[in-house]
Amino acid sequence: MASIDDLFKKPYAPSNKRKFQDAHASDTVYKSTKISPNNESKSNGKATVEEADEDDDVEAGPTLPPDSTEDGVGDEEGRFFGGGITSDTADALNYIDEFDKGDDTKAEKIDASWVRKLALNFERRISKNSELRAKFENDPQKFMGSEADLDADVKSLSVLSDHPDLYGEFAKLGCVASLVSLLAHENTDIAIDAIEIINELTDEDVEAEQEQWDLLVDAMLDADLLSLLYDNVTRLDEVNESDRAGLFHILGVIENLSSRTAIAETLGKDTSFIPWLLKRIQQKEPVVSQNKQYSAEILAILLQSSSSNRKRFIDIDGIDIMLQLLSPYRKRDPAKGTEEEEFVENLFDSVTCCLDESNGKTKFLEAEGIELCLIMLREGKMSKPRALRLLDHALGGPEGGACCQKLVEAAGLKAVFSSFMKKHDNQATEHLLGILASMLRSLPGNSSERIRLLGKFVEKDYEKINRTMKIRREFASKVGAVDQEIQGEKARLNAAGQADQADEWLSRRMDAGLYSLQTADVVLAWLVAEDAGAKKKVQALLAERDESLEVVRGSLQEQLRSIDATAEDSDGVFQDMLATLIEHLQ
């Protein structure tokens, strides 16, 4: 038998999936009731509000008896404290309990046969409700009973989430299509319950194999799920609490489906979800609601999933709208731990991924994104590191030249270098190095913008070069320690084993700061190539630790070997730049 210690050794791993919370802070109001195979509700062990109300102001239990009876004889039979029943009554009750136990229905086995019975009953409920609705269209009382039965059957499908191995059979019997068809039901309550069940069945918490999940989802898509979801988005009214919960579940379904990139692309290309989400996050609210935040999160997921989604978003002026929504936070921070804080994070994420598209950089410039980021850099708090990330993405890549020029024209060098001279976490430092490397790469030679940039590195006795070298040494030390560990592991493995570990080793080196180290070396290499005084300063700093330009050269050569020409820039521009810098380091 397991010990008490063993029982508590495994930590509980909570799901990252958000749950709907209503105005009463109860995340169980809209959760479908789990129904057992015998149609018995699974209680969560909490008393309902109605149960609590019945007991209000009622004194519970019998009144305590006096120490002795009126005639001085004690309570020998123990009527009150011995159970309150005689021995004959106790025997009768025991007999009834035994009879009830023997009459219990044996727990039904949940297998393919059970699913077929479930499917048959489910289809009958749908047919009956449809017939009664058509027959008594103007007399709701005649079909409301069948509607209640159908709603209960929809909720009972929740038990399938505990048996994903039956998803294939459920889809094969046509029940998935029938469930999806209920999204078009005239009664929005039934449609909302069907959406909630679809959300539960496709949820990441369900321990389904990929093949099982695919069978279920493919059947839903064949039944036109995406169009029906959008139809419900347009007909639900968030003023009503149940409709508000329904919209939340629709967003949950979209999140679940977007785990497959092809579906995320279809959502962006063949539906109007992206324009609707963009419109939803613009709605003014006194306090950012859960659905507004969730809409921003889903939008960020769709944009990160697909280049085609990003291009469509950019074409409908999404970047300009996002920057307008971010503008109030250039000086003001959202309250920590609130929906508003997550909302702002998702806005930044959406803009950031769009800047990896060439037309995204153009729209960012037109919407004065560079200027907004510089204000955040000077005056923001929570927005400052996010603004650095935006600038890093905007200035990077072959198409980043215009953004680099705009930053200098907008007097942004002072703000960038002021931040560069301060201590930051690794991520912010990485972005600052990326901004400097992009400007050195993209600003035209002999242009006034490039001369001003180089002047910043030279001024005040090369203090920016000192700072760059200090950062380089910090990351070189961290990466060097990891490299030593890896060398020890390599010695114990054959060639095949080393090949298997290659990706894991690279991941550890990146976590230690390899990218920042390499970017710092690119910056130093540019300075060596551009200015004789800067070259002497770099050589002198390296000599302090018995190093030479060869260590910088070796770093660039490693980058050149590892670049995939089809990834960063298919034209090979980055490779050519590295090759040229390597020549200047000889």
Coordinates of C-alpha atoms in Angstrom, one line a residue, residues 2 11 18 21 31 80 93 118 247 294 332 459 461 472 496 506 519:
A2 CA 1.3 3.5 -0.9
P11 CA 2.3 17.8 -7.8
R18 CA -8.9 29.7 -19.0
Q21 CA -16.1 33.5 -14.8
K31 CA -19.8 24.1 -17.1
F80 CA -31.4 10.8 21.6
L93 CA -34.1 -0.1 8.1
L118 CA -26.3 7.0 -27.0
L247 CA -19.4 33.7 -26.7
Y294 CA -10.0 36.5 -24.5
R332 CA 0.0 54.4 -17.7
E459 CA 31.6 59.7 -27.8
D461 CA 35.8 57.8 -24.6
R472 CA 29.8 40.1 -24.4
A496 CA 25.0 8.5 -33.2
L506 CA 21.9 23.9 -29.0
T519 CA 24.7 39.7 -31.8

